[in-house]
XYZ file of C-alpha atoms in Angstrom:
526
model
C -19.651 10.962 24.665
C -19.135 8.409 21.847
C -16.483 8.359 19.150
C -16.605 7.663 15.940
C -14.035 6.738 13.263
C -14.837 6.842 9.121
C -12.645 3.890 7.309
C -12.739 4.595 3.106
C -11.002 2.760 1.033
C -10.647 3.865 -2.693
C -10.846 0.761 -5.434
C -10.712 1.033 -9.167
C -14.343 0.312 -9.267
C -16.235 1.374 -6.142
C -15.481 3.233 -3.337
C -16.271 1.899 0.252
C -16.584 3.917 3.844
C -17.786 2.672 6.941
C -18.718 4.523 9.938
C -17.481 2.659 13.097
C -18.018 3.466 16.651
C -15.435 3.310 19.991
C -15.977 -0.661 19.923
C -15.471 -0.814 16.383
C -18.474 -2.112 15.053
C -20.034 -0.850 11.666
C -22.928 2.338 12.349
C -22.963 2.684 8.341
C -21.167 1.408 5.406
C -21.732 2.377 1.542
C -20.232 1.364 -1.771
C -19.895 5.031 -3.630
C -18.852 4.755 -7.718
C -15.059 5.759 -7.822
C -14.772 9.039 -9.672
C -12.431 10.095 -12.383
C -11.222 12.503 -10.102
C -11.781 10.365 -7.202
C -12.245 13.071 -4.281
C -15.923 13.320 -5.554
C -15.985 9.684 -5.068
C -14.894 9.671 -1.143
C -16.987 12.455 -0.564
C -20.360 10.609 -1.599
C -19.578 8.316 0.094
C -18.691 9.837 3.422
C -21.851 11.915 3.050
C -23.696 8.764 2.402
C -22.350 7.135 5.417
C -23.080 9.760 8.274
C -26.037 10.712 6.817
C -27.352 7.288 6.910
C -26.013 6.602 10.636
C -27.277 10.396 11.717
C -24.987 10.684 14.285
C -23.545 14.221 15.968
C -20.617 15.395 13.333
C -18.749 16.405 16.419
C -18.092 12.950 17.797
C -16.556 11.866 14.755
C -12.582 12.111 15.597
C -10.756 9.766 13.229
C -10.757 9.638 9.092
C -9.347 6.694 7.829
C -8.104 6.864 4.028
C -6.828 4.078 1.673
C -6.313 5.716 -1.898
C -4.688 4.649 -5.104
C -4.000 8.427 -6.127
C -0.151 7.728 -5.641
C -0.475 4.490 -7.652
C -2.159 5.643 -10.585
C 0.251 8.614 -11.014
C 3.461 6.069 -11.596
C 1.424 4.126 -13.674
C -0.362 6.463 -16.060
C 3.288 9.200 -15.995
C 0.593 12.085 -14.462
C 0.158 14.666 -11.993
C 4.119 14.230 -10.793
C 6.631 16.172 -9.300
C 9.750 18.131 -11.444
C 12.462 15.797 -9.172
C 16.042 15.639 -8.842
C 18.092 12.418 -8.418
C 21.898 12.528 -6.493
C 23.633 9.543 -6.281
C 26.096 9.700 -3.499
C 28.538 6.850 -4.940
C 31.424 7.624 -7.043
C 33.692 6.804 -8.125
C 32.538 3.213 -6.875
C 29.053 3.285 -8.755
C 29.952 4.865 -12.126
C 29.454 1.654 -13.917
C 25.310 1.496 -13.576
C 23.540 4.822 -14.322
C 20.831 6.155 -11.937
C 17.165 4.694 -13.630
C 18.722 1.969 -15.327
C 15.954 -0.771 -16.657
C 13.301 2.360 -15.998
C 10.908 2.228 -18.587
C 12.011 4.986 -21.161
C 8.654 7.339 -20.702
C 9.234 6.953 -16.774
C 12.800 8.158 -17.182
C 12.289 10.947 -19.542
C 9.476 12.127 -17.028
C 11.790 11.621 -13.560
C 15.287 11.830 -15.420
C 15.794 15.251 -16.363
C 18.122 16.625 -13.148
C 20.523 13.331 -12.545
C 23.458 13.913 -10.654
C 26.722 11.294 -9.546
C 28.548 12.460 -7.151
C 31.561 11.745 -4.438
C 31.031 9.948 -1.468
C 29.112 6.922 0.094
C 30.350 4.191 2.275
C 31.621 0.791 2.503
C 28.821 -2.502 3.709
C 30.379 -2.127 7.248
C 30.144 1.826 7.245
C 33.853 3.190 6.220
C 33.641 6.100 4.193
C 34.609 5.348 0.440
C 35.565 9.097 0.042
C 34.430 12.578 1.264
C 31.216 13.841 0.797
C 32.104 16.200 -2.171
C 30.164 18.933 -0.186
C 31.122 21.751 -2.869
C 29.442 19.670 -5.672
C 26.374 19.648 -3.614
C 26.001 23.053 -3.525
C 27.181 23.676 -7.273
C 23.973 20.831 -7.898
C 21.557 23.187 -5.316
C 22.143 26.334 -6.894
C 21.872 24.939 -10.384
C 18.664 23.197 -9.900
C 16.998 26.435 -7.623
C 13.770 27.480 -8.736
C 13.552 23.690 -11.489
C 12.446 21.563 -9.043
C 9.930 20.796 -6.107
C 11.703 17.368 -4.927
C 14.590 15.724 -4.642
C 16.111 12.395 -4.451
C 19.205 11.337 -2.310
C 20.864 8.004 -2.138
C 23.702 7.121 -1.253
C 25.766 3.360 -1.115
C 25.050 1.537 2.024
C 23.452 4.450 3.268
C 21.085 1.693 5.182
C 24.207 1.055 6.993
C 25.469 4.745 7.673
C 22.802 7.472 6.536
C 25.673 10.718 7.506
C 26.376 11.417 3.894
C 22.565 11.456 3.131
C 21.683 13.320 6.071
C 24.316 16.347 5.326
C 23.306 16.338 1.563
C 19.611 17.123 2.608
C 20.803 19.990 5.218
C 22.914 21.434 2.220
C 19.849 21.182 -0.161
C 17.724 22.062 2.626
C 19.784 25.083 3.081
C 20.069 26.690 -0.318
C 16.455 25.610 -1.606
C 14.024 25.999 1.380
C 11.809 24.167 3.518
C 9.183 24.085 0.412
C 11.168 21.721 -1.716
C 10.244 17.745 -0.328
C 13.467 15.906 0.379
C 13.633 11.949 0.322
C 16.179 10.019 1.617
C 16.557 6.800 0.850
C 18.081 5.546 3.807
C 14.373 5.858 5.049
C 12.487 4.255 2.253
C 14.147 1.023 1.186
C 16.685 -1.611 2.136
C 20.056 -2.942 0.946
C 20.692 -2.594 -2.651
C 21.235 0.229 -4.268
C 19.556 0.360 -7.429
C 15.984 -1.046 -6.187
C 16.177 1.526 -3.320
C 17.071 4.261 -5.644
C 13.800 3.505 -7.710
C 11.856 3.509 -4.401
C 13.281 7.137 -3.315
C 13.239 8.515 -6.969
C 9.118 7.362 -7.119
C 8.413 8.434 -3.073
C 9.856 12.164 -4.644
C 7.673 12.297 -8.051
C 4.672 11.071 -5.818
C 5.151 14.080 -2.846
C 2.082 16.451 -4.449
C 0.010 13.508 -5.470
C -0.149 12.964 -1.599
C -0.902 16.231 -0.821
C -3.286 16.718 -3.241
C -5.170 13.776 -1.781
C -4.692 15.016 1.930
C -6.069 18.009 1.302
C -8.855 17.086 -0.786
C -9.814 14.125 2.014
C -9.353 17.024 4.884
C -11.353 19.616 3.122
C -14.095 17.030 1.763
C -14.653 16.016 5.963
C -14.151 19.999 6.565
C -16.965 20.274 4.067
C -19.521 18.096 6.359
C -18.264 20.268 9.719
C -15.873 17.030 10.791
C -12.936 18.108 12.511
C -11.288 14.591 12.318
C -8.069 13.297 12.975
C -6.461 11.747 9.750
C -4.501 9.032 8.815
C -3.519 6.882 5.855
C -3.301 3.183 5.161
C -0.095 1.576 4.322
C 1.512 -1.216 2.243
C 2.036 -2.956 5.774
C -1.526 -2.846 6.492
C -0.823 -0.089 9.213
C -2.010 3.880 9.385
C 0.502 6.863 9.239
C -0.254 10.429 10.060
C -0.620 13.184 7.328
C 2.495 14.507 7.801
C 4.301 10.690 7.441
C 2.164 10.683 4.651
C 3.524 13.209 2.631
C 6.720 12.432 3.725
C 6.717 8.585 2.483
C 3.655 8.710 -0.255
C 5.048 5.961 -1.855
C 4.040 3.748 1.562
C 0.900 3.850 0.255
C 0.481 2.367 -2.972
C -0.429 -1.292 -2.147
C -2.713 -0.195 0.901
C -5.884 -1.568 -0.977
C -5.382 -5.382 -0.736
C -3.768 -4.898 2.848
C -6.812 -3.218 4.083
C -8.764 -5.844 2.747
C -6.834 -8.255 4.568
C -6.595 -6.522 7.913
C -10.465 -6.068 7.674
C -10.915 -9.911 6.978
C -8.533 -10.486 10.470
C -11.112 -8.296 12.208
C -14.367 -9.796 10.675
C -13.342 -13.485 11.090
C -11.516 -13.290 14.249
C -8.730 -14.867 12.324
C -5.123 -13.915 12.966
C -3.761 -16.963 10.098
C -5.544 -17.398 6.783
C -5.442 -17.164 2.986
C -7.644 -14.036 2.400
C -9.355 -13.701 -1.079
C -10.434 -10.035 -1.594
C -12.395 -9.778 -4.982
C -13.603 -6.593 -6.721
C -15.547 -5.778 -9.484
C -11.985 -6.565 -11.833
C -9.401 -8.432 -10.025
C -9.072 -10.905 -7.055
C -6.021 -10.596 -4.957
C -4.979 -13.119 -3.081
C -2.914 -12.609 0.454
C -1.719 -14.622 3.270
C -2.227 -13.070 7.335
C 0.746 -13.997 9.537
C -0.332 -12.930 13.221
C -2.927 -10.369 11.614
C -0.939 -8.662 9.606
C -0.386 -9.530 5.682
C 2.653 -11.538 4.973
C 5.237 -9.551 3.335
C 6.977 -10.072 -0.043
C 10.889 -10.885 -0.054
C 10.663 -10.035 -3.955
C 11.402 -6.460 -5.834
C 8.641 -5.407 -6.583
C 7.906 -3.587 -9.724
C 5.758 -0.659 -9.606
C 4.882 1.180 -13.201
C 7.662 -0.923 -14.700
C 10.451 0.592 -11.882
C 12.430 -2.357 -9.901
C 11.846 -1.256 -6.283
C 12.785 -3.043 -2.907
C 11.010 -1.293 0.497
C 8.018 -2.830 1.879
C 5.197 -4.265 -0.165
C 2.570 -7.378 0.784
C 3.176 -10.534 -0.796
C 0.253 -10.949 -2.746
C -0.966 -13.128 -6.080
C -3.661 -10.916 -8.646
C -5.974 -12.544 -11.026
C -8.099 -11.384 -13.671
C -11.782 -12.774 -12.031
C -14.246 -10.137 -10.529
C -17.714 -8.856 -10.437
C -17.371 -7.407 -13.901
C -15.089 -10.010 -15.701
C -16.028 -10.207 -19.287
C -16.912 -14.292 -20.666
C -16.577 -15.204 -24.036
C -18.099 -18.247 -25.220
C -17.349 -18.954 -29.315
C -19.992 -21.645 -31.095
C -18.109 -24.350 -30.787
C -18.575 -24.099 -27.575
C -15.068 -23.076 -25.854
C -14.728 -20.268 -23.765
C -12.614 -17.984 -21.881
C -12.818 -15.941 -18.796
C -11.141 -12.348 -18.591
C -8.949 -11.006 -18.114
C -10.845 -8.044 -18.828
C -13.497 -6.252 -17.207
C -16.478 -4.357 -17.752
C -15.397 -2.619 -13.919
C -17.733 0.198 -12.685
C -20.285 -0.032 -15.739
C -21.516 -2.883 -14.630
C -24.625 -2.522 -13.746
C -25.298 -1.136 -17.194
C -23.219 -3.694 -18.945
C -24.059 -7.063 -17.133
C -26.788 -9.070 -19.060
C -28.717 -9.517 -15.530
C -28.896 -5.690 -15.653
C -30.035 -4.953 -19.101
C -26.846 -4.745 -20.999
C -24.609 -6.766 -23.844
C -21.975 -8.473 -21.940
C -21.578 -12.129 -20.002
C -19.929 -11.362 -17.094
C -18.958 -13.651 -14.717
C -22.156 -12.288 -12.192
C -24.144 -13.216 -14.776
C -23.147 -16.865 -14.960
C -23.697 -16.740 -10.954
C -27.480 -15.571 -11.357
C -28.209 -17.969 -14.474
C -26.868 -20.840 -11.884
C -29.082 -19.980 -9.300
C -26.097 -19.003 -7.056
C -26.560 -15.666 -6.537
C -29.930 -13.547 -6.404
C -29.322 -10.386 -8.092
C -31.157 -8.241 -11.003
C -33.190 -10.186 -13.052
C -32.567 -13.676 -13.487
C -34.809 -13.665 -16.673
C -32.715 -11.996 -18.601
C -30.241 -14.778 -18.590
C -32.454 -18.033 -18.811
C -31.761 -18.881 -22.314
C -28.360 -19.666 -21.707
C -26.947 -23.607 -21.919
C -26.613 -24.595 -18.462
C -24.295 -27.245 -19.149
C -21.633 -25.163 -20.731
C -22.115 -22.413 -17.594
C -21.124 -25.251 -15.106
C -18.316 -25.026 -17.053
C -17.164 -21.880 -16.836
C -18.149 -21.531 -13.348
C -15.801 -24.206 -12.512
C -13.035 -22.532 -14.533
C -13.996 -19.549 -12.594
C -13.651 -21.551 -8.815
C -10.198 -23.310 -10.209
C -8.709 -19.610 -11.126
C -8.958 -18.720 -7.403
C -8.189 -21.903 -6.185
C -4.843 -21.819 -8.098
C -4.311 -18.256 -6.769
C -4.776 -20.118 -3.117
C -2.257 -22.806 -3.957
C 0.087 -20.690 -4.910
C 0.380 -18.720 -1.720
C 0.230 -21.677 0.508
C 3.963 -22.870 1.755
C 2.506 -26.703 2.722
C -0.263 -28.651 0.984
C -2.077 -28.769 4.581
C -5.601 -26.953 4.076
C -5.777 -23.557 5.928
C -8.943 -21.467 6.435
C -10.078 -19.117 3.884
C -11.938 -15.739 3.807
C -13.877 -14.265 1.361
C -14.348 -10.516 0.911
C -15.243 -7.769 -1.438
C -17.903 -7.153 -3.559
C -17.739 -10.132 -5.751
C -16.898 -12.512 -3.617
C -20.298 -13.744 -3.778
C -19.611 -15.257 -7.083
C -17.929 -17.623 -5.359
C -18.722 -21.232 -3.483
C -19.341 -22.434 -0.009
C -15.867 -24.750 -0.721
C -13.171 -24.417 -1.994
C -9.918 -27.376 -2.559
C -6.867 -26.311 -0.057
C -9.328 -24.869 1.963
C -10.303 -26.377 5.463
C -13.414 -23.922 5.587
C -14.256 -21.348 3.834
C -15.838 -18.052 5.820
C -17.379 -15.101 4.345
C -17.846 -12.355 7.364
C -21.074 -10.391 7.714
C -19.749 -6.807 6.138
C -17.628 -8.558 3.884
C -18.167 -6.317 0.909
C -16.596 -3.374 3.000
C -13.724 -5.585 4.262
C -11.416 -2.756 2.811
C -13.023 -0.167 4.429
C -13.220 -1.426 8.088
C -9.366 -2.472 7.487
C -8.351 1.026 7.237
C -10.639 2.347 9.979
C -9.695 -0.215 12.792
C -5.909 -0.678 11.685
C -2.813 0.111 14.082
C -0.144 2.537 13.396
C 3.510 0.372 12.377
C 7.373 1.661 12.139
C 9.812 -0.421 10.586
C 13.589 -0.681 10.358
C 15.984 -2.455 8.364
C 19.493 -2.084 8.823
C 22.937 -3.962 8.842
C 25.428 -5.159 11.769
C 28.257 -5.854 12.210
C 27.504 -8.229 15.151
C 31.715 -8.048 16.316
C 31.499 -4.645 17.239
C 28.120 -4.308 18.829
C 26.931 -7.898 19.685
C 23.596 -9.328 18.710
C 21.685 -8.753 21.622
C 22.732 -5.101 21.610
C 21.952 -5.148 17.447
C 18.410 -5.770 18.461
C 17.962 -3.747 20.818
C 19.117 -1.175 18.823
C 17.087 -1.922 15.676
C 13.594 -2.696 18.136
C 14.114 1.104 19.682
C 14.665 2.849 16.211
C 11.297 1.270 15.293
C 9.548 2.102 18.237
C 10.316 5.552 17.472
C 9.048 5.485 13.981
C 5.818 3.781 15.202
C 5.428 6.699 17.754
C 6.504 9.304 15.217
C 3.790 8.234 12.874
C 1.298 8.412 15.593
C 1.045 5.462 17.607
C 0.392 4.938 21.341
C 3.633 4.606 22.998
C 2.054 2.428 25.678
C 0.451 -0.025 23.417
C 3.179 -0.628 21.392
C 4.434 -4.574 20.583
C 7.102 -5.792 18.072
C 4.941 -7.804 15.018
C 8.077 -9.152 13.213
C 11.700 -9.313 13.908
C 14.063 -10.597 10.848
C 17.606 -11.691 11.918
C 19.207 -13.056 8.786
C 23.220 -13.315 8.702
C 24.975 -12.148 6.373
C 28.038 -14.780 5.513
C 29.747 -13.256 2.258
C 30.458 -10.059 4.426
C 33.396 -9.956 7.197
C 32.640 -8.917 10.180
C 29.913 -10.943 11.213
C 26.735 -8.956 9.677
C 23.489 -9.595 9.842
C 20.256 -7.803 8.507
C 17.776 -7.308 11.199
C 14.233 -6.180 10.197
C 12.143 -5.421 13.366
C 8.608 -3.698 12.850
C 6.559 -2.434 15.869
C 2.955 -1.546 15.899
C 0.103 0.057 18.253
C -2.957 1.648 19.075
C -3.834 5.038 17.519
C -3.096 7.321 20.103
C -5.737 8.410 21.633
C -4.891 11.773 23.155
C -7.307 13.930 20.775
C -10.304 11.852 22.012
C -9.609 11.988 25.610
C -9.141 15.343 25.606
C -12.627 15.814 24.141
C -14.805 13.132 25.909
């Protein structure tokens, strides 16, 4: 009996899915409208898929979903959760205020239930103070029945999590299992304020994520799938529903890292610049051994200063849809808006009013697509132009992410990457993959399930070799825990980087494992 696995990916513009089967190569693949709501969205385009492919709804045992639901929450202030904040700090972080350099409609949403309290520990995991453990209940019983998720952090709790761990069994205790509890031990690394952002916007995001599970789970419920399903990641990795819920905010940059992991799969390329462009941006990534190179910046997500794990990637205004001006003297600009999803009814190719950058493809005779009349009467000369502006834009992009002037290869993928040409400068070829459009889709159907760790030692108590050990076992575990194969696990990264302005000899090790979806729901069924 075959299996079959559905990959969707969720985009501002369009929605993808593929249909792939055990060897991972595409049955179907569709590019749905994305929806206001967006569940009507994935479920076109799932229906579109297996009806197209017509294969027995049974056999299909994995559901792959990349969304931006989590995403768009932060940024447009909807659809989040009444939260709770407790520092675990003082009095040694009294001087900077929980959300501080929050934008003010972000804190007024996530700031109403702030709390400082006792406790926390030193960089090398001495305890500061107590755990003020009657404060924490005083805070439990006060906040009862206000909220539906909580944040905890505490000071070097990367180091020593205790005091986190004992103020979620307290919070645990009085509120119930119901309300979602992050800790923020588990969510970002070293420094307290960025990680505090991170665990305050995983708790406003913990119904968003549900929301979207169970509208993806009902939607395949809908078409008689009873289907495994997992997430995509900011790492480029799937996690379980349940890690899902658990860590929503893992998933907000899982677009472009899908796109990236799908390009490593099409091209049979585990090191290249990938160029993923959509109907309104183009974002540019790097692949380091398959997986998408990671940033070492905070990153800022709906204006918040955050610091857990996020690809390193470069976004410019130039897709599909990007709106050209041209004035009578005969300058010009390109983007950086778009006309997005309405283009086929706002492109001049298509009948509309607006130059968009697909239309100076067609009138160039570089791509075949609507009708090429419509576009004729335009000066040549000045679209050579702004087709070259167009091909420097991403070519910038490229440069930017490139750490030598060597050339490296380069994919192409997404929708609109036919816009662009054959060649490109920095590149030493340039490869666009059959199934390129859906990139983003087959990323999320054929990726491997990742569990990371981050944490600081203090290498003259334990030793280095026993530090790594240590740190390469807790993220096996997570790996497995989010629903990996235990037997096909490897470790992807390791990140040993010493730590001289602390005694003590400390380090910061980053080790992340990844594997194979385990497989034990298919085997039990074939």
């Amino acid at each position: 009996m075959s299996i079959y696995r559905i990959g969707i990916d969720v985009g501002g513009t369009h929605t993808d899915a593929v249909l792939l089967d055990q060897n991972n190569q595409v049955v179907s693949e569709t590019k749905a409208a994305t929806t206001e709501d967006v569940a009507t969205g994935i479920y076109n385009a799932m229906k579109k898929i297996i009806d197209d492919a017509n294969v027995p709804r049974d056999q299909i045992k994995y559901a792959m979903l990349g969304t931006t639901h989590c995403t768009n929450a932060i940024v447009e202030r909807k659809r989040l959760n009444n939260i709770a904040s407790i520092r675990i700090g003082a009095p040694a972080t009294l001087a900077v205020k929980p959300l501080i350099g929050v934008p003010d409609d972000l804190r007024a949403a996530l700031g109403k239930h702030v709390y400082l309290i006792r406790g926390g520990h030193e960089f090398d995991g001495r305890e500061i103070v107590d755990l003020d453990e009657e404060r924490l209940y005083e805070i439990a019983y006060e906040i009862k029945g206000k909220v539906d998720s909580v944040a905890i952090t505490s000071v070097f709790s990367p180091v020593t999590q205790s005091h986190e761990q004992r103020a979620g069994e307290i919070l645990k205790e009085v509120l119930g299992e119901d309300v979602a509890i992050s800790l923020s031990s588990e969510i970002g690394s070293v420094g307290l304020l960025e990680r505090e952002n991170a665990t305050i916007l995983n708790a406003a995001v913990v119904n968003v994520a549900k929301t979207a599970a169970d509208g993806f789970i009902n939607a395949l419920k809908a078409e008689g799938i009873d289907a495994r399903v997992f997430f995509g990641q900011n790492d480029g990795t799937l996690m379980s529903v349940e890690y899902a819920v658990k860590y929503p905010i893992f998933t907000v940059a899982c677009g472009p890292t899908n796109s990236l992991r799908g390009a490593s799969y099409l091209s049979d390329l585990s090191d290249a610049i990938v160029v993923d462009v959509g109907g309104t941006t183009s974002d540019v990534g790097v692949l380091v051994q398959s997986f998408p190179r990671e940033s070492s910046l905070a990153v800022e997500i709906g204006g918040a200063r955050t610091n857990f794990r996020m690809p390193d990637l470069v976004s410019i205004g130039l897709g599909g849809g990007t709106i050209v001006r041209i004035q009578e003297n005969g300058e010009f600009t390109v983007g950086p808006d778009s006309v997005g999803y309405r283009l086929p009814e706002k492109g001049l190719i298509f009948g509309g009013d607006t130059l968009t950058t697909t239309d100076v493809a067609v009138a160039l005779g570089k791509v075949e697509l609507g009708d090429p009349a419509k576009v004729a009467h335009l000066d040549k000369s000045l679209l050579e132009k702004v087709y070259q502006k167009m091909v420097e834009l991403v070519e910038e992009a490229i440069d930017k992410m490139k750490t030598s002037a060597a050339p490296v290869p380069v994919i192409l993928v997404g929708g609109g990457s036919i816009l662009l040409p054959e060649t490109l400068k920095g590149a030493s070829e340039v490869i666009r993959p059959q199934h390129s459009g859906v990139a983003n889709a087959i990323g999320s159907a054929i990726s491997q399930v990742s569990g990371q760790v981050e944490k600081l030692y203090t290498l003259d108590t334990i030793g280095r070799e026993n530090a790594l050990e240590d740190a390469k076992s807790i993220a096996r575990s997570e790996a497995i825990n989010a629903g990996a194969d235990p037997e096909s696990l490897v470790i992807v990264d390791i990140e040993d980087v010493p730590l001289a302005y602390m005694p003590g000899n400390a380090t910061r090790i980053r080790v992340k494992a990844a594997g194979e979806l385990a497989q034990f729901q298919a085997q039990q069924l074939v």
